[in-house]
PDB file of C-alpha atoms in Angstrom:
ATOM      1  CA  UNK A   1      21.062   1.902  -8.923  1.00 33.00           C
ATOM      2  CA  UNK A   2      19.757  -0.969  -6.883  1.00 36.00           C
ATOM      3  CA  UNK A   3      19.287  -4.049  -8.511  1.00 36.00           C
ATOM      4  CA  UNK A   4      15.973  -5.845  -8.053  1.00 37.00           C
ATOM      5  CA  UNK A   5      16.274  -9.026  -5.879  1.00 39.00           C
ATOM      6  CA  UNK A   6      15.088 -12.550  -6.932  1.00 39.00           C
ATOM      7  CA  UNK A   7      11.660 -12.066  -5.352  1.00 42.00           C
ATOM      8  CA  UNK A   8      11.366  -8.325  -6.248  1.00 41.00           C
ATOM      9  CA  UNK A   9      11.961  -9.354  -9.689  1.00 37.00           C
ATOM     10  CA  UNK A  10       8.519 -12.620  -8.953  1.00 41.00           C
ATOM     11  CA  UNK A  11       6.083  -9.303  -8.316  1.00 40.00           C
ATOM     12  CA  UNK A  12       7.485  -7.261 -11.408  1.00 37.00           C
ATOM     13  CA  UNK A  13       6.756  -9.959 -13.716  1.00 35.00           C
ATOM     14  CA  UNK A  14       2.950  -9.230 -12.640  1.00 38.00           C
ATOM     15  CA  UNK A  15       3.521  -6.052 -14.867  1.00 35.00           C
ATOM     16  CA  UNK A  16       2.614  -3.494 -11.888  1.00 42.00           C
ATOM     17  CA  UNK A  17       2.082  -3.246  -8.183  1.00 44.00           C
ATOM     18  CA  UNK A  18      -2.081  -3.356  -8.933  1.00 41.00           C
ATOM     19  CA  UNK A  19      -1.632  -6.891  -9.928  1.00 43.00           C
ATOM     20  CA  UNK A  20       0.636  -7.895  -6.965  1.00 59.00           C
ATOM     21  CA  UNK A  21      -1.066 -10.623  -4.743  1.00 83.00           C
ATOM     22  CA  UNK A  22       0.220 -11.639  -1.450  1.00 92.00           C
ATOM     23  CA  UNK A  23       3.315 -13.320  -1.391  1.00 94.00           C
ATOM     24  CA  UNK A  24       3.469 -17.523  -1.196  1.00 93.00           C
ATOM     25  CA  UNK A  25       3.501 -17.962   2.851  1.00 95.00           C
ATOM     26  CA  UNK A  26       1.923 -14.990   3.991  1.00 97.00           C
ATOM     27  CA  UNK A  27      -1.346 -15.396   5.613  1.00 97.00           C
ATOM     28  CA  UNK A  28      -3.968 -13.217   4.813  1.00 97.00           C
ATOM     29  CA  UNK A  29      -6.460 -11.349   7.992  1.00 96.00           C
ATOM     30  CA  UNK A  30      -8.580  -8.734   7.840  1.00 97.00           C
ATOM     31  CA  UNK A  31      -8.628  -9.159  11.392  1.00 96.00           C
ATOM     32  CA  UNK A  32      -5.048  -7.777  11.554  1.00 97.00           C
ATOM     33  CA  UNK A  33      -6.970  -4.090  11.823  1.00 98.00           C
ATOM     34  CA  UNK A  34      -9.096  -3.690  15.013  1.00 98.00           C
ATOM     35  CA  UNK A  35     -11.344  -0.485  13.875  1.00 98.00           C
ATOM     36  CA  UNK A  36     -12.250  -0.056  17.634  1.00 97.00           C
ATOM     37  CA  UNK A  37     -15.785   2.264  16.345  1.00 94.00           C
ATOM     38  CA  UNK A  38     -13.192   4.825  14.469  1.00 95.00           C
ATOM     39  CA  UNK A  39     -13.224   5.140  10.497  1.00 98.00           C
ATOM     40  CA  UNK A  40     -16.236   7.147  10.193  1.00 97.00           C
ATOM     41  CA  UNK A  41     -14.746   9.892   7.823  1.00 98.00           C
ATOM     42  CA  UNK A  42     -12.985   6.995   6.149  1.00 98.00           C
ATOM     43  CA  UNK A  43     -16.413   5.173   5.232  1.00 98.00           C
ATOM     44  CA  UNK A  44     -18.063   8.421   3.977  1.00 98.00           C
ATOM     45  CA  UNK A  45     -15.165   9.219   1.700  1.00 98.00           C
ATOM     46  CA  UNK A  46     -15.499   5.361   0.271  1.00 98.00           C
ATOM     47  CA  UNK A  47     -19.316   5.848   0.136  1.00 97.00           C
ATOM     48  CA  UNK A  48     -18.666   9.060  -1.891  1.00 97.00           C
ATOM     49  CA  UNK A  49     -15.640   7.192  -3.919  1.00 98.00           C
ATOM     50  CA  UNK A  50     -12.889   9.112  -3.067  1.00 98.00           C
ATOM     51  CA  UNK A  51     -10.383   7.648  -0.252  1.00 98.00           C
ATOM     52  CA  UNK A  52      -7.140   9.940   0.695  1.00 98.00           C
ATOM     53  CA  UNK A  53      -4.936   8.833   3.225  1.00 98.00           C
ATOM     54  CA  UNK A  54      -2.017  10.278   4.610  1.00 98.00           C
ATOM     55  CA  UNK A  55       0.922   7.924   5.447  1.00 98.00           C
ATOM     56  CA  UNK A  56       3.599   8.334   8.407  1.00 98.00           C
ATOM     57  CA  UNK A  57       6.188   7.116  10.289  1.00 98.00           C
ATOM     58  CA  UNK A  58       9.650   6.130   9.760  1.00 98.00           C
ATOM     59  CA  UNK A  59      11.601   3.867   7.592  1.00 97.00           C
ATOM     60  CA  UNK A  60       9.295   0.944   6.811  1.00 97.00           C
ATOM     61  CA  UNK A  61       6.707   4.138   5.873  1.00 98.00           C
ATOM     62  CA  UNK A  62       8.992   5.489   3.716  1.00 98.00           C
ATOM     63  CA  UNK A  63       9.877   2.144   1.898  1.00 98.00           C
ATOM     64  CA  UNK A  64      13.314   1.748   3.136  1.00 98.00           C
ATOM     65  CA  UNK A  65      14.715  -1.992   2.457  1.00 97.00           C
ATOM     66  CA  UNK A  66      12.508  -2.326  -0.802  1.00 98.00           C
ATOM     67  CA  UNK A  67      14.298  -3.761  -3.938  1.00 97.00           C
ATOM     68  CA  UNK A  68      11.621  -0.778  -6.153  1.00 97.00           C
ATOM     69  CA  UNK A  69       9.975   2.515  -4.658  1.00 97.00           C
ATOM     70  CA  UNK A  70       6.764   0.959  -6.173  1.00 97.00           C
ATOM     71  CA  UNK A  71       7.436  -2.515  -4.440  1.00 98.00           C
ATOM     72  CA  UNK A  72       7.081  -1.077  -0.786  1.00 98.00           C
ATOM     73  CA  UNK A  73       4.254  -0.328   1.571  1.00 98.00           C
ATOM     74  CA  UNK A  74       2.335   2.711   0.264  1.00 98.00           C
ATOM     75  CA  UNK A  75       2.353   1.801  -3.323  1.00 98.00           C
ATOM     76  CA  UNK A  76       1.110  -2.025  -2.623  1.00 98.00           C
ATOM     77  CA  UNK A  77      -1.315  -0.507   0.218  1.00 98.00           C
ATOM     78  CA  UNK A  78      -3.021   2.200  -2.782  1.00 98.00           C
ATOM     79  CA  UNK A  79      -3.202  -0.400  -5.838  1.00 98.00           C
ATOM     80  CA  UNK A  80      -4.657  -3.500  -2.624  1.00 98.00           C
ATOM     81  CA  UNK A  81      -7.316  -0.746  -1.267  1.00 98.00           C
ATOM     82  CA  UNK A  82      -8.100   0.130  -5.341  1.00 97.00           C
ATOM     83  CA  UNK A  83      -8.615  -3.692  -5.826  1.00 97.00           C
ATOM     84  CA  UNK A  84     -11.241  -3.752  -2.872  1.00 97.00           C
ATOM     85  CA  UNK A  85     -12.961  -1.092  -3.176  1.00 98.00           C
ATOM     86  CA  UNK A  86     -13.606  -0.943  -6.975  1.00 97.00           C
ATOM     87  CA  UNK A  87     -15.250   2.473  -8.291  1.00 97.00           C
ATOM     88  CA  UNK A  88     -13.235   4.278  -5.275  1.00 98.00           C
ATOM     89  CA  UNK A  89     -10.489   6.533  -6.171  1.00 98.00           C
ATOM     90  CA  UNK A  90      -7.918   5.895  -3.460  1.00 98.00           C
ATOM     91  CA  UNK A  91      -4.846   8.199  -2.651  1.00 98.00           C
ATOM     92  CA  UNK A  92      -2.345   7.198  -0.243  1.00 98.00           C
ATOM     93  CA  UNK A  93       0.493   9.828   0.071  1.00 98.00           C
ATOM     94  CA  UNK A  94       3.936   8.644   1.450  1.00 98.00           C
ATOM     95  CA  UNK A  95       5.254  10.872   4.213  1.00 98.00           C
ATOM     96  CA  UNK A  96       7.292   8.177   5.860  1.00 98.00           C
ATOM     97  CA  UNK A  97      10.732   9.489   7.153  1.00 98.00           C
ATOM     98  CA  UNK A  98      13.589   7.151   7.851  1.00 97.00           C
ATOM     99  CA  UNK A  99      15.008   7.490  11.915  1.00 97.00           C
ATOM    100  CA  UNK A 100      12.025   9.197  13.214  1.00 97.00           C
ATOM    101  CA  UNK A 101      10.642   8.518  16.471  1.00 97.00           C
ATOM    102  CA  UNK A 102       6.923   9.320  18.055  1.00 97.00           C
ATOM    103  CA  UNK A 103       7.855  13.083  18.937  1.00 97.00           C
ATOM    104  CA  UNK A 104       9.612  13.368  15.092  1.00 97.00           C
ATOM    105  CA  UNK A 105       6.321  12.256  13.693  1.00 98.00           C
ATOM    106  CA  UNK A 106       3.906  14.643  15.706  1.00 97.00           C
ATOM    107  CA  UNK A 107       5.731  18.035  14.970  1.00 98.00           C
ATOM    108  CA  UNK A 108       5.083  17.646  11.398  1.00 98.00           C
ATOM    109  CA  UNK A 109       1.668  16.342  11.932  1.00 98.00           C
ATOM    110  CA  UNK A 110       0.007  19.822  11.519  1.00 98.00           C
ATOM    111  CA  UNK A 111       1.413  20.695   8.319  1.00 98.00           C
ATOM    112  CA  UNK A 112       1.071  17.160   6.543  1.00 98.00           C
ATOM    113  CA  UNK A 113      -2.427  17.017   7.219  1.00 98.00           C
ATOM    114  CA  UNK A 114      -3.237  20.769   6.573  1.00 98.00           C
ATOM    115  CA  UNK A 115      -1.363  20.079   3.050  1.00 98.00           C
ATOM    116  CA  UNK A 116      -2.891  16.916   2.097  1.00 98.00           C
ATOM    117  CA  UNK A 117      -6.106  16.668   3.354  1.00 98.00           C
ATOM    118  CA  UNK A 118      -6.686  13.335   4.181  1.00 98.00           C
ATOM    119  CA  UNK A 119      -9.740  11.431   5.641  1.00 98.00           C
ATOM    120  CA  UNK A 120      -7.560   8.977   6.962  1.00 98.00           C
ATOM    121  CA  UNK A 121      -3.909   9.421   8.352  1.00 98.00           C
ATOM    122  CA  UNK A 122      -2.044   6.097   9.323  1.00 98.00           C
ATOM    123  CA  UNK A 123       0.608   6.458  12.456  1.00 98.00           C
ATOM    124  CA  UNK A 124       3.586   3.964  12.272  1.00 98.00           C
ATOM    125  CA  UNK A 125       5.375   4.461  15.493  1.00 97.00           C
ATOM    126  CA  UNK A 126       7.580   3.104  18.136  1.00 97.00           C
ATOM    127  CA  UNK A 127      10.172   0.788  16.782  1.00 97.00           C
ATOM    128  CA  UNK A 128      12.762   3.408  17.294  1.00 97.00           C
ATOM    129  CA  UNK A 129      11.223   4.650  20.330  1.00 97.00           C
ATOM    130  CA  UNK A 130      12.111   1.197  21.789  1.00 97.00           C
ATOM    131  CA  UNK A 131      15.247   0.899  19.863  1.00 97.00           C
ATOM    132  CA  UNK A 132      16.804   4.252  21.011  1.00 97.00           C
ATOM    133  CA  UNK A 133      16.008   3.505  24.825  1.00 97.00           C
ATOM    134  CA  UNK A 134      13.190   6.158  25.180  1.00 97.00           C
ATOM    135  CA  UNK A 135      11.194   6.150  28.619  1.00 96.00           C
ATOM    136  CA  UNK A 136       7.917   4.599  27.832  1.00 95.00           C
ATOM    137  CA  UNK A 137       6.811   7.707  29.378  1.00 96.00           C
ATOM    138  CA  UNK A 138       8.462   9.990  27.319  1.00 97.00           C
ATOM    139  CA  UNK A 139       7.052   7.973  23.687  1.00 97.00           C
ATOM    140  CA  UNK A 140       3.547   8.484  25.250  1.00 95.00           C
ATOM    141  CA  UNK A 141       3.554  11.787  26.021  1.00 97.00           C
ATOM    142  CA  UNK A 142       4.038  12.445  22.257  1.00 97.00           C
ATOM    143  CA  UNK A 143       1.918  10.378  21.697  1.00 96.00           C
ATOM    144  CA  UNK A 144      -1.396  11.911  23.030  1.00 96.00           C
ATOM    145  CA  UNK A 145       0.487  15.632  22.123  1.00 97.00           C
ATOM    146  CA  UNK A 146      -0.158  14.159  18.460  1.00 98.00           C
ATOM    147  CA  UNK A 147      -3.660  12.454  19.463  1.00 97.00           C
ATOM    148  CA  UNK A 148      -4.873  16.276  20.176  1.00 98.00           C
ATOM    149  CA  UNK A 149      -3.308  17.366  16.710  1.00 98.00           C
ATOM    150  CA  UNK A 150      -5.020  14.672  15.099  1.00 98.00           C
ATOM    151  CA  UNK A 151      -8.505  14.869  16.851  1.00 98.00           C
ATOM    152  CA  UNK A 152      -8.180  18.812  16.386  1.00 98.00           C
ATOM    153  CA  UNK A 153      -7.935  18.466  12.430  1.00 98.00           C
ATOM    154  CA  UNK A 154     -11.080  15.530  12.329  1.00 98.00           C
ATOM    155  CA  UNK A 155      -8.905  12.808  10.836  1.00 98.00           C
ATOM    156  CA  UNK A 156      -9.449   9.305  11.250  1.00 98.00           C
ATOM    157  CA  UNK A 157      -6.353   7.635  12.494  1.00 98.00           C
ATOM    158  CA  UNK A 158      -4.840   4.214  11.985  1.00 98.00           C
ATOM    159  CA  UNK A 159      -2.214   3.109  14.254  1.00 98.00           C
ATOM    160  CA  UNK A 160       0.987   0.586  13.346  1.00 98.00           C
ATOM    161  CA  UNK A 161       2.728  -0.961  15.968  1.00 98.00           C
ATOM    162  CA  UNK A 162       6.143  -1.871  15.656  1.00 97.00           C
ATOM    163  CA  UNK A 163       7.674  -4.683  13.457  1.00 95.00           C
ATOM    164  CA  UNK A 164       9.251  -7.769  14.859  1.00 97.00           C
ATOM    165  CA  UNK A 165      12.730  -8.429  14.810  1.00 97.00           C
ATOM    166  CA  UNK A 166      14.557 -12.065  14.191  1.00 97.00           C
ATOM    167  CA  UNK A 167      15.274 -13.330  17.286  1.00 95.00           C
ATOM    168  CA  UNK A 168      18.629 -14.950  15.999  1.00 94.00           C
ATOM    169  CA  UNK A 169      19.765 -11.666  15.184  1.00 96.00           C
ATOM    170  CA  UNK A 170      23.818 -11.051  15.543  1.00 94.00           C
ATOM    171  CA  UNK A 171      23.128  -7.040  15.750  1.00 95.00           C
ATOM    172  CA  UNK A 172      24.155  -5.728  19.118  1.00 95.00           C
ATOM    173  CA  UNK A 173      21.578  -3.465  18.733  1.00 94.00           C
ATOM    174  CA  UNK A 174      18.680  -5.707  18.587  1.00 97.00           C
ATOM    175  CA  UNK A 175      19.206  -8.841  20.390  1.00 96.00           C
ATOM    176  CA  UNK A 176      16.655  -9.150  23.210  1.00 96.00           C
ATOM    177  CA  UNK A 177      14.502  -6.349  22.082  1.00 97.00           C
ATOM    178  CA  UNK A 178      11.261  -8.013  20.910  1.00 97.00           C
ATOM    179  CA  UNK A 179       9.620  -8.033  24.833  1.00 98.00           C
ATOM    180  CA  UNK A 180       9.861  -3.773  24.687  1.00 97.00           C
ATOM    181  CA  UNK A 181       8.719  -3.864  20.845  1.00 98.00           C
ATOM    182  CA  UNK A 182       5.596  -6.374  22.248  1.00 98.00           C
ATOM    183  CA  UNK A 183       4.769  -4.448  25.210  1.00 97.00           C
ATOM    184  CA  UNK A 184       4.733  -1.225  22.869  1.00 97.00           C
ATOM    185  CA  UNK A 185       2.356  -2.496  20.774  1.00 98.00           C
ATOM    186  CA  UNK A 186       0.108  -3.904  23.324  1.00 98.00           C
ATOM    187  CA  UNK A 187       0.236  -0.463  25.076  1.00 97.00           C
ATOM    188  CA  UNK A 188      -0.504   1.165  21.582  1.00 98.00           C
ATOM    189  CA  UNK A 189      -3.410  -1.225  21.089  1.00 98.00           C
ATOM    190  CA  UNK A 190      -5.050  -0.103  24.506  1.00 97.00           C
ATOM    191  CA  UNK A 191      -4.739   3.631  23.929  1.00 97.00           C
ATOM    192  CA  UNK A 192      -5.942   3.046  20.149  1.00 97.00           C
ATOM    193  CA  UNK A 193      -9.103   1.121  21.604  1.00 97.00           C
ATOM    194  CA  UNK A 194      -9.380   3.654  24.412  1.00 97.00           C
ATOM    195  CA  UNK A 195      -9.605   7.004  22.093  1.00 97.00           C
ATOM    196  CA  UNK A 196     -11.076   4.964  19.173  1.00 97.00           C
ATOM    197  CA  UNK A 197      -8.132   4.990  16.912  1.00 98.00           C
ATOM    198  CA  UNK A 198      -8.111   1.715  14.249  1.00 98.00           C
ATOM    199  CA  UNK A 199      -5.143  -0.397  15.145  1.00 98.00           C
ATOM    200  CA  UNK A 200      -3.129  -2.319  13.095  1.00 98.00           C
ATOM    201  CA  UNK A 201      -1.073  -5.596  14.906  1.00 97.00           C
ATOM    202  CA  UNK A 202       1.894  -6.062  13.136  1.00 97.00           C
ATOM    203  CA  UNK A 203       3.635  -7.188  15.560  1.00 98.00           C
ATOM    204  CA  UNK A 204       1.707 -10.070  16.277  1.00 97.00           C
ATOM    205  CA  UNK A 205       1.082 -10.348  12.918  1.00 97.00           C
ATOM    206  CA  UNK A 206       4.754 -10.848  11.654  1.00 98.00           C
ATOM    207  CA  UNK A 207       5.208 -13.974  14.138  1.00 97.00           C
ATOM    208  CA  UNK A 208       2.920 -15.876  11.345  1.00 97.00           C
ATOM    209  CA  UNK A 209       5.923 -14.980   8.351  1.00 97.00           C
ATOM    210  CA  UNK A 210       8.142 -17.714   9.159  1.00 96.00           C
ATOM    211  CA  UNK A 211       7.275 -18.812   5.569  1.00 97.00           C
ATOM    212  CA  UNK A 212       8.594 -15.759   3.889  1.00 97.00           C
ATOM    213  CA  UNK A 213      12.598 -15.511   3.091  1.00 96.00           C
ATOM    214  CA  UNK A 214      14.020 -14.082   6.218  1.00 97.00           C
ATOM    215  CA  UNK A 215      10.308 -13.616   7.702  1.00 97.00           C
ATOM    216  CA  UNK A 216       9.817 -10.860   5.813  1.00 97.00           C
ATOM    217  CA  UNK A 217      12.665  -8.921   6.952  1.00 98.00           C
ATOM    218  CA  UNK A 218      15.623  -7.495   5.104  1.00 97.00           C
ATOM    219  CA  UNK A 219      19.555  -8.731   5.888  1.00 97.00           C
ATOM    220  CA  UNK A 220      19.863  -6.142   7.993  1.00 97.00           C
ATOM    221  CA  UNK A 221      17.531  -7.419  10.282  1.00 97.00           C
ATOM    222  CA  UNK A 222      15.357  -4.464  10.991  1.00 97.00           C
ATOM    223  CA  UNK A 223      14.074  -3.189   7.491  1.00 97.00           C
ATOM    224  CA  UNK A 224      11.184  -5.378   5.347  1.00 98.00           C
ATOM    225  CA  UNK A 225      12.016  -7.104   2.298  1.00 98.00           C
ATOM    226  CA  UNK A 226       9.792  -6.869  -1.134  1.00 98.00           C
ATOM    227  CA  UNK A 227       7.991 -10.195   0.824  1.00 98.00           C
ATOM    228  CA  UNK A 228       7.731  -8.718   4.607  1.00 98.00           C
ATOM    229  CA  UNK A 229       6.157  -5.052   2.509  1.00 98.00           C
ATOM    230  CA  UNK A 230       3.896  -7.391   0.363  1.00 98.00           C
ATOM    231  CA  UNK A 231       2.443  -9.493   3.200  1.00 98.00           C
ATOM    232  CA  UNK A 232       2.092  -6.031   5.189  1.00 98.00           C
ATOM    233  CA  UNK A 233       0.481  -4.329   2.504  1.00 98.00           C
ATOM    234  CA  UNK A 234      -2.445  -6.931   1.464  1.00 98.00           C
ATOM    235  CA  UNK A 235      -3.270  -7.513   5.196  1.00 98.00           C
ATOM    236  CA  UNK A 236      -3.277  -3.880   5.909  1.00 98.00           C
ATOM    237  CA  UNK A 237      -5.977  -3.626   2.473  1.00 98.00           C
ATOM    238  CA  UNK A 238      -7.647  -6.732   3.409  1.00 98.00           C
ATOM    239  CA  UNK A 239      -8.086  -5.270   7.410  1.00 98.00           C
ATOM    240  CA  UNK A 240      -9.064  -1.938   6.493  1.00 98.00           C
ATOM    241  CA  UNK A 241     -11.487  -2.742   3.347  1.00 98.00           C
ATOM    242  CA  UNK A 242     -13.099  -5.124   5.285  1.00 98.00           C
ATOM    243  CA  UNK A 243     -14.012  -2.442   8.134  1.00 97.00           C
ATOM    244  CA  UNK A 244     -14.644   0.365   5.502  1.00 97.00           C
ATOM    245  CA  UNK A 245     -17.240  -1.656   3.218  1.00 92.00           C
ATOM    246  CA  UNK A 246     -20.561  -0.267   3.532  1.00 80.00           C
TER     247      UNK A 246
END
């Protein structure tokens, strides 16, 4: 069993992840989600007080680099959007998988969504997209294969760009890769605003964590720490409350 680390241990002391708060250093913005005229199925399911969303991507989806299961994304995103929207029931159901890519996340698109339901399914994608040397043009042609999945099934969709990496990395594999990883999310934010997808900017978002241990990432300088999730998590609930108020 993994111990919890010093920090980890700071957010269980608050007795469960509803009472977490963001993290000391980590700047708070609702304008971190750009709703770009989508969330419409998202409102009407908070106006009738019951909110499910379906959660995917890879690793930092899937909670990988958390000290606890319930100190990662998902959990901290459900018990945030519960705080916000008081009287809503909000569900958010983890199918993050660790290694996938943009095409990994589309073929299972279908049977997620036809399982769970949801009025709202958030897309993490294309950290390792950019990480395994894909053609841009390969990444986006699954991406608008899953668009027409998505649009077929009615779901609002909330994009994630990638995550930043620390530029004084000593891992081979990631020095000098934060250009692609920006230029994939600013290509993710134009197709999001051009089909009316929500986007999320963590990318940009993450260059404002130099006041978190490690700036939010874990030591092995691609996965979040209980900080980098925390941060992630409130301004995710912050962004997307704010745009699904009535």
């Amino acid at each position: 069993m993994r111990t919890a680390t010093a920090l980890g241990a700071l957010f269980l002391m608050a007795a469960s992840p509803a009472m977490a708060q963001a993290p000391a250093g980590c700047p708070v913005d609702p304008a971190i989600v750009s709703p770009n005229e989508g969330l419409t199925r998202s409102r009407e399911a908070v106006a009738g007080g019951d909110l499910t969303i379906l959660a995917m991507g890879s690793s930092s989806i899937e909670g990988v680099g958390a000290s606890r299961p319930d100190l990662a994304f998902v959990p901290l995103l459900e018990a945030g959007l519960e705080r916000r929207l008081p009287g809503v029931q909000v569900t958010v159901i983890n199918k993050g998988i660790g290694g996938e890519t943009a095409l990994d996340t589309r073929l299972r698109f279908e049977r997620e969504i036809a399982a769970s339901d949801p009025d709202l399914v958030i897309w993490q994608l294309g950290t390792n997209d950019i990480l395994r040397d894909r053609p841009m043009d390969d990444i986006f042609a699954d991406f608008r294969r899953g668009e027409a999945v998505l649009d077929a099934a009615g779901v609002d969709v909330l994009l994630i760009d990638p995550q930043r990496l620390p530029e004084a990395t000593t891992n081979e594999g990631f020095k000098g890769r934060n250009p692609a990883l920006a230029e994939m999310s600013r290509l993710i934010a134009l197709e999001g605003g051009r089909v009316g997808y929500a986007v999320l900017g963590r990318f940009e978002a993450m260059s404002d964590w130099t006041a978190l241990p490690r700036g939010g990432v874990g030591p092995d300088d691609l996965h979040l720490n209980d900080a980098g999730y925390a941060c992630w998590a409130e301004n995710t609930a912050e962004g997307l409350a704010t745009a699904l108020r009535p």
